[in-house]
Amino acid sequence: MRIVVLVSGTGSNLQAVIDAVKERELDVEITAVGADRPGTYGLERSAAAGIPTFVVDFKAYTNRAEWNAALTEAVAAFEPDLVVSSGFMRIVSPEFINAFNGKYINTHPALLPAFPGAHGVRDALDYGVKVTGCTVHWADAGVDTGPIIAQEAVAIEDSDTEESLHERIKAVERRLLVSTLASLAAASHS
Ligand code: GRF
């Protein structure tokens, strides 16, 4: 299974996937890693692992449609079986979804459909829920919407800050992303 991973930030989820492939726990080929801006640590991690990288810089385009078209073209060039949004903080267009129909997944640090959006951890904490978690789902053109593939719960502690909670969620999220990719890879072989 050829995968393209999209990142915007530090890429610790991506690193978990890279490590799992290296340890032969996960049978996928990370064909490329793409980002929406240059200079992210996720790109550095990929380059260090010898994985091709590309940037479709959101700020370099005059409008969202042009950026979306460029992103679609850049990803399609790698002919992926699956595209993974792993901390990729951009909403893609319906055209992108159509181009990778049934092949685009996202990971989110909350138990969807609760707390979608860029501040899922903070919003759960502010609301006062006692349990949150993470979700891996088929992504559509909405904000963290689309059929859920896997979820895991994380208990919120009274002393939690957004940072401490996000770190605990990410430890679970990394494992969940790797195991979901393993299941999808196994299904694609059968
Ligand atoms: C993850 O929690 C992801 O779900 C969220 O941002 C975080 C990215 O972390 N959208 P990293 O870049 O993989 O370290």
PDB file of C-alpha atoms and ligand atoms in Angstrom:
ATOM      1  CA  MET A   1       0.000   0.000   0.000  1.00  0.00           C
ATOM      2  CA  ARG A   2       1.536   3.265  -1.147  1.00  0.00           C
ATOM      3  CA  ILE A   3       0.780   6.143   1.221  1.00  0.00           C
ATOM      4  CA  VAL A   4       1.319   9.891   1.049  1.00  0.00           C
ATOM      5  CA  VAL A   5       1.314  11.611   4.448  1.00  0.00           C
ATOM      6  CA  LEU A   6       0.330  15.281   4.798  1.00  0.00           C
ATOM      7  CA  VAL A   7       1.651  17.274   7.777  1.00  0.00           C
ATOM      8  CA  SER A   8       1.631  20.863   9.014  1.00  0.00           C
ATOM      9  CA  GLY A   9       3.625  20.621  12.214  1.00  0.00           C
ATOM     10  CA  THR A  10       5.988  18.525  14.268  1.00  0.00           C
ATOM     11  CA  GLY A  11       4.967  15.207  12.745  1.00  0.00           C
ATOM     12  CA  SER A  12       5.218  12.922  15.782  1.00  0.00           C
ATOM     13  CA  ASN A  13       2.355  10.815  14.391  1.00  0.00           C
ATOM     14  CA  LEU A  14       4.257  10.622  11.113  1.00  0.00           C
ATOM     15  CA  GLN A  15       7.381   9.536  13.041  1.00  0.00           C
ATOM     16  CA  ALA A  16       5.399   6.681  14.625  1.00  0.00           C
ATOM     17  CA  VAL A  17       4.438   5.513  11.124  1.00  0.00           C
ATOM     18  CA  ILE A  18       8.046   5.846   9.886  1.00  0.00           C
ATOM     19  CA  ASP A  19       9.299   3.848  12.900  1.00  0.00           C
ATOM     20  CA  ALA A  20       6.650   1.138  12.491  1.00  0.00           C
ATOM     21  CA  VAL A  21       7.615   0.703   8.825  1.00  0.00           C
ATOM     22  CA  LYS A  22      11.316   0.562   9.757  1.00  0.00           C
ATOM     23  CA  GLU A  23      10.638  -2.023  12.478  1.00  0.00           C
ATOM     24  CA  ARG A  24       8.600  -4.029   9.929  1.00  0.00           C
ATOM     25  CA  GLU A  25       5.517  -3.771  12.120  1.00  0.00           C
ATOM     26  CA  LEU A  26       3.709  -1.982   9.333  1.00  0.00           C
ATOM     27  CA  ASP A  27       3.737  -3.094   5.718  1.00  0.00           C
ATOM     28  CA  VAL A  28       3.217   0.166   3.810  1.00  0.00           C
ATOM     29  CA  GLU A  29       5.424   2.266   1.557  1.00  0.00           C
ATOM     30  CA  ILE A  30       5.619   5.928   2.611  1.00  0.00           C
ATOM     31  CA  THR A  31       5.907   7.240  -0.934  1.00  0.00           C
ATOM     32  CA  ALA A  32       6.107  10.908   0.048  1.00  0.00           C
ATOM     33  CA  VAL A  33       5.387  13.426   2.795  1.00  0.00           C
ATOM     34  CA  GLY A  34       3.814  16.758   1.897  1.00  0.00           C
ATOM     35  CA  ALA A  35       3.325  19.973   3.849  1.00  0.00           C
ATOM     36  CA  ASP A  36       1.374  23.195   3.454  1.00  0.00           C
ATOM     37  CA  ARG A  37       4.365  25.327   4.430  1.00  0.00           C
ATOM     38  CA  PRO A  38       8.136  25.015   4.275  1.00  0.00           C
ATOM     39  CA  GLY A  39      10.381  24.406   7.268  1.00  0.00           C
ATOM     40  CA  THR A  40       8.192  22.123   9.356  1.00  0.00           C
ATOM     41  CA  TYR A  41       9.813  19.522  11.589  1.00  0.00           C
ATOM     42  CA  GLY A  42       7.642  16.873   9.912  1.00  0.00           C
ATOM     43  CA  LEU A  43       9.509  17.511   6.642  1.00  0.00           C
ATOM     44  CA  GLU A  44      12.860  17.270   8.430  1.00  0.00           C
ATOM     45  CA  ARG A  45      11.901  13.915   9.932  1.00  0.00           C
ATOM     46  CA  SER A  46      10.948  12.630   6.488  1.00  0.00           C
ATOM     47  CA  ALA A  47      14.119  13.838   4.847  1.00  0.00           C
ATOM     48  CA  ALA A  48      16.136  12.222   7.661  1.00  0.00           C
ATOM     49  CA  ALA A  49      14.345   8.943   6.932  1.00  0.00           C
ATOM     50  CA  GLY A  50      15.113   9.267   3.205  1.00  0.00           C
ATOM     51  CA  ILE A  51      11.468   9.848   2.243  1.00  0.00           C
ATOM     52  CA  PRO A  52      10.741  12.262  -0.641  1.00  0.00           C
ATOM     53  CA  THR A  53       9.059  15.474   0.498  1.00  0.00           C
ATOM     54  CA  PHE A  54       7.090  18.213  -1.198  1.00  0.00           C
ATOM     55  CA  VAL A  55       5.617  21.555  -0.141  1.00  0.00           C
ATOM     56  CA  VAL A  56       2.495  23.172  -1.532  1.00  0.00           C
ATOM     57  CA  ASP A  57       2.815  26.453   0.326  1.00  0.00           C
ATOM     58  CA  PHE A  58      -0.640  27.799   1.159  1.00  0.00           C
ATOM     59  CA  LYS A  59       0.726  31.343   1.356  1.00  0.00           C
ATOM     60  CA  ALA A  60       2.186  31.171  -2.159  1.00  0.00           C
ATOM     61  CA  TYR A  61      -1.254  30.931  -3.795  1.00  0.00           C
ATOM     62  CA  THR A  62      -3.635  33.786  -4.385  1.00  0.00           C
ATOM     63  CA  ASN A  63      -6.697  31.716  -3.572  1.00  0.00           C
ATOM     64  CA  ARG A  64      -7.722  28.474  -1.932  1.00  0.00           C
ATOM     65  CA  ALA A  65      -8.942  26.891  -5.189  1.00  0.00           C
ATOM     66  CA  GLU A  66      -5.529  27.260  -6.806  1.00  0.00           C
ATOM     67  CA  TRP A  67      -3.795  25.871  -3.732  1.00  0.00           C
ATOM     68  CA  ASN A  68      -6.199  22.916  -3.669  1.00  0.00           C
ATOM     69  CA  ALA A  69      -5.585  22.181  -7.346  1.00  0.00           C
ATOM     70  CA  ALA A  70      -1.811  22.294  -6.799  1.00  0.00           C
ATOM     71  CA  LEU A  71      -2.073  20.044  -3.744  1.00  0.00           C
ATOM     72  CA  THR A  72      -4.232  17.542  -5.638  1.00  0.00           C
ATOM     73  CA  GLU A  73      -1.739  17.442  -8.494  1.00  0.00           C
ATOM     74  CA  ALA A  74       1.272  17.100  -6.180  1.00  0.00           C
ATOM     75  CA  VAL A  75      -0.286  14.223  -4.234  1.00  0.00           C
ATOM     76  CA  ALA A  76      -1.632  12.472  -7.365  1.00  0.00           C
ATOM     77  CA  ALA A  77       1.870  12.447  -8.869  1.00  0.00           C
ATOM     78  CA  PHE A  78       2.850   9.840  -6.253  1.00  0.00           C
ATOM     79  CA  GLU A  79      -0.091   7.589  -7.179  1.00  0.00           C
ATOM     80  CA  PRO A  80      -1.003   6.783  -3.580  1.00  0.00           C
ATOM     81  CA  ASP A  81      -3.377   4.024  -2.504  1.00  0.00           C
ATOM     82  CA  LEU A  82      -4.047   6.072   0.634  1.00  0.00           C
ATOM     83  CA  VAL A  83      -3.525   9.707   1.668  1.00  0.00           C
ATOM     84  CA  VAL A  84      -3.059  10.342   5.398  1.00  0.00           C
ATOM     85  CA  SER A  85      -3.773  13.724   6.968  1.00  0.00           C
ATOM     86  CA  SER A  86      -1.599  13.547  10.075  1.00  0.00           C
ATOM     87  CA  GLY A  87      -1.722  16.899  11.820  1.00  0.00           C
ATOM     88  CA  PHE A  88      -2.433  18.557   8.451  1.00  0.00           C
ATOM     89  CA  MET A  89      -4.226  21.738   9.476  1.00  0.00           C
ATOM     90  CA  ARG A  90      -5.973  22.569   6.192  1.00  0.00           C
ATOM     91  CA  ILE A  91      -9.426  21.815   4.866  1.00  0.00           C
ATOM     92  CA  VAL A  92      -9.232  20.343   1.376  1.00  0.00           C
ATOM     93  CA  SER A  93     -11.701  20.951  -1.448  1.00  0.00           C
ATOM     94  CA  PRO A  94     -14.360  18.541  -2.747  1.00  0.00           C
ATOM     95  CA  GLU A  95     -12.129  18.225  -5.865  1.00  0.00           C
ATOM     96  CA  PHE A  96      -9.320  16.830  -3.697  1.00  0.00           C
ATOM     97  CA  ILE A  97     -11.778  14.427  -2.017  1.00  0.00           C
ATOM     98  CA  ASN A  98     -13.078  13.308  -5.433  1.00  0.00           C
ATOM     99  CA  ALA A  99      -9.541  12.757  -6.721  1.00  0.00           C
ATOM    100  CA  PHE A 100      -8.788  10.473  -3.753  1.00  0.00           C
ATOM    101  CA  ASN A 101     -12.276   9.112  -3.293  1.00  0.00           C
ATOM    102  CA  GLY A 102     -12.313   6.610  -0.427  1.00  0.00           C
ATOM    103  CA  LYS A 103      -8.550   6.974  -0.031  1.00  0.00           C
ATOM    104  CA  TYR A 104      -8.191   9.917   2.377  1.00  0.00           C
ATOM    105  CA  ILE A 105      -8.001   9.510   6.152  1.00  0.00           C
ATOM    106  CA  ASN A 106      -7.489  11.966   8.984  1.00  0.00           C
ATOM    107  CA  THR A 107      -6.486  11.706  12.616  1.00  0.00           C
ATOM    108  CA  HIS A 108      -8.113  14.005  15.186  1.00  0.00           C
ATOM    109  CA  PRO A 109      -7.371  14.485  18.901  1.00  0.00           C
ATOM    110  CA  ALA A 110     -10.969  14.131  20.198  1.00  0.00           C
ATOM    111  CA  LEU A 111     -13.791  11.624  20.104  1.00  0.00           C
ATOM    112  CA  LEU A 112     -15.638  12.816  16.986  1.00  0.00           C
ATOM    113  CA  PRO A 113     -18.274  13.986  16.352  1.00  0.00           C
ATOM    114  CA  ALA A 114     -17.486  15.848  19.601  1.00  0.00           C
ATOM    115  CA  PHE A 115     -15.000  18.699  19.434  1.00  0.00           C
ATOM    116  CA  PRO A 116     -14.088  18.973  15.743  1.00  0.00           C
ATOM    117  CA  GLY A 117     -11.818  21.773  14.517  1.00  0.00           C
ATOM    118  CA  ALA A 118      -8.353  23.048  15.248  1.00  0.00           C
ATOM    119  CA  HIS A 119      -8.814  23.169  19.036  1.00  0.00           C
ATOM    120  CA  GLY A 120     -10.315  19.768  19.811  1.00  0.00           C
ATOM    121  CA  VAL A 121      -8.188  19.267  22.930  1.00  0.00           C
ATOM    122  CA  ARG A 122      -8.809  22.740  24.374  1.00  0.00           C
ATOM    123  CA  ASP A 123     -12.531  22.576  23.595  1.00  0.00           C
ATOM    124  CA  ALA A 124     -12.934  19.238  25.404  1.00  0.00           C
ATOM    125  CA  LEU A 125     -11.061  20.606  28.415  1.00  0.00           C
ATOM    126  CA  ASP A 126     -13.090  23.844  28.435  1.00  0.00           C
ATOM    127  CA  TYR A 127     -16.368  21.941  28.173  1.00  0.00           C
ATOM    128  CA  GLY A 128     -15.441  19.872  31.215  1.00  0.00           C
ATOM    129  CA  VAL A 129     -15.911  16.394  29.749  1.00  0.00           C
ATOM    130  CA  LYS A 130     -14.227  13.676  31.798  1.00  0.00           C
ATOM    131  CA  VAL A 131     -13.281  11.489  28.846  1.00  0.00           C
ATOM    132  CA  THR A 132     -11.941  12.527  25.450  1.00  0.00           C
ATOM    133  CA  GLY A 133      -9.629  10.678  23.060  1.00  0.00           C
ATOM    134  CA  CYS A 134      -8.732  10.405  19.409  1.00  0.00           C
ATOM    135  CA  THR A 135     -10.348   9.373  16.157  1.00  0.00           C
ATOM    136  CA  VAL A 136      -9.085   8.084  12.824  1.00  0.00           C
ATOM    137  CA  HIS A 137     -11.709   8.618  10.130  1.00  0.00           C
ATOM    138  CA  TRP A 138     -12.297   8.718   6.390  1.00  0.00           C
ATOM    139  CA  ALA A 139     -12.064  12.416   5.620  1.00  0.00           C
ATOM    140  CA  ASP A 140     -14.471  14.374   3.477  1.00  0.00           C
ATOM    141  CA  ALA A 141     -14.558  18.079   2.614  1.00  0.00           C
ATOM    142  CA  GLY A 142     -15.990  19.019   6.027  1.00  0.00           C
ATOM    143  CA  VAL A 143     -14.175  19.913   9.237  1.00  0.00           C
ATOM    144  CA  ASP A 144     -13.246  16.569  10.825  1.00  0.00           C
ATOM    145  CA  THR A 145     -16.268  14.828   9.343  1.00  0.00           C
ATOM    146  CA  GLY A 146     -16.579  11.477   7.550  1.00  0.00           C
ATOM    147  CA  PRO A 147     -17.079   7.849   8.600  1.00  0.00           C
ATOM    148  CA  ILE A 148     -15.175   6.803  11.717  1.00  0.00           C
ATOM    149  CA  ILE A 149     -12.650   3.957  11.374  1.00  0.00           C
ATOM    150  CA  ALA A 150     -11.208   3.745  14.908  1.00  0.00           C
ATOM    151  CA  GLN A 151     -11.386   5.576  18.229  1.00  0.00           C
ATOM    152  CA  GLU A 152      -9.754   5.313  21.607  1.00  0.00           C
ATOM    153  CA  ALA A 153     -10.679   7.076  24.840  1.00  0.00           C
ATOM    154  CA  VAL A 154      -8.366   9.055  27.129  1.00  0.00           C
ATOM    155  CA  ALA A 155      -9.473  10.091  30.649  1.00  0.00           C
ATOM    156  CA  ILE A 156      -9.107  13.768  31.574  1.00  0.00           C
ATOM    157  CA  GLU A 157      -7.434  14.447  34.921  1.00  0.00           C
ATOM    158  CA  ASP A 158      -8.294  17.424  37.137  1.00  0.00           C
ATOM    159  CA  SER A 159      -4.725  18.711  36.854  1.00  0.00           C
ATOM    160  CA  ASP A 160      -4.635  18.547  33.041  1.00  0.00           C
ATOM    161  CA  THR A 161      -3.579  21.504  30.920  1.00  0.00           C
ATOM    162  CA  GLU A 162      -4.197  21.577  27.170  1.00  0.00           C
ATOM    163  CA  GLU A 163      -0.557  20.607  26.696  1.00  0.00           C
ATOM    164  CA  SER A 164      -0.472  17.683  29.143  1.00  0.00           C
ATOM    165  CA  LEU A 165      -3.762  16.319  27.826  1.00  0.00           C
ATOM    166  CA  HIS A 166      -2.678  16.644  24.185  1.00  0.00           C
ATOM    167  CA  GLU A 167       0.568  14.773  24.945  1.00  0.00           C
ATOM    168  CA  ARG A 168      -1.374  11.865  26.507  1.00  0.00           C
ATOM    169  CA  ILE A 169      -3.826  11.850  23.601  1.00  0.00           C
ATOM    170  CA  LYS A 170      -0.985  11.880  21.075  1.00  0.00           C
ATOM    171  CA  ALA A 171       0.643   8.840  22.707  1.00  0.00           C
ATOM    172  CA  VAL A 172      -2.614   6.949  22.080  1.00  0.00           C
ATOM    173  CA  GLU A 173      -3.193   8.598  18.690  1.00  0.00           C
ATOM    174  CA  ARG A 174       0.174   7.450  17.343  1.00  0.00           C
ATOM    175  CA  ARG A 175      -0.597   3.840  18.256  1.00  0.00           C
ATOM    176  CA  LEU A 176      -4.129   4.079  16.840  1.00  0.00           C
ATOM    177  CA  LEU A 177      -2.889   5.549  13.539  1.00  0.00           C
ATOM    178  CA  VAL A 178      -0.305   2.779  13.105  1.00  0.00           C
ATOM    179  CA  SER A 179      -2.798   0.002  13.933  1.00  0.00           C
ATOM    180  CA  THR A 180      -5.417   1.518  11.614  1.00  0.00           C
ATOM    181  CA  LEU A 181      -2.895   1.689   8.772  1.00  0.00           C
ATOM    182  CA  ALA A 182      -1.942  -1.943   9.472  1.00  0.00           C
ATOM    183  CA  SER A 183      -5.616  -2.983   9.207  1.00  0.00           C
ATOM    184  CA  LEU A 184      -6.128  -1.017   5.993  1.00  0.00           C
ATOM    185  CA  ALA A 185      -2.920  -2.456   4.505  1.00  0.00           C
ATOM    186  CA  ALA A 186      -4.011  -5.989   5.430  1.00  0.00           C
ATOM    187  CA  ALA A 187      -7.427  -5.384   3.857  1.00  0.00           C
ATOM    188  CA  SER A 188      -5.806  -4.035   0.676  1.00  0.00           C
ATOM    189  CA  HIS A 189      -3.739  -7.243   0.339  1.00  0.00           C
ATOM    190  CA  SER A 190      -6.708  -9.594   0.701  1.00  0.00           C
TER     191      SER A 190
HETATM  192  C1  GRF B   1      -2.332  15.588  16.417  1.00  0.00           C
HETATM  193  O1  GRF B   1      -2.925  15.488  17.680  1.00  0.00           O
HETATM  194  C2  GRF B   1      -3.358  15.734  15.325  1.00  0.00           C
HETATM  195  O2  GRF B   1      -4.483  14.949  15.493  1.00  0.00           O
HETATM  196  C3  GRF B   1      -3.694  17.189  15.482  1.00  0.00           C
HETATM  197  O3  GRF B   1      -2.459  17.822  15.667  1.00  0.00           O
HETATM  198  C4  GRF B   1      -1.568  16.900  16.275  1.00  0.00           C
HETATM  199  C5  GRF B   1      -0.378  16.763  15.369  1.00  0.00           C
HETATM  200  O4  GRF B   1       0.704  16.236  16.041  1.00  0.00           O
HETATM  201  N1  GRF B   1      -4.466  17.679  14.380  1.00  0.00           N
HETATM  202  P1  GRF B   1       2.032  15.799  15.299  1.00  0.00           P
HETATM  203  O5  GRF B   1       2.363  16.877  14.271  1.00  0.00           O
HETATM  204  O6  GRF B   1       1.783  14.465  14.647  1.00  0.00           O
HETATM  205  O7  GRF B   1       3.068  15.715  16.383  1.00  0.00           O
END
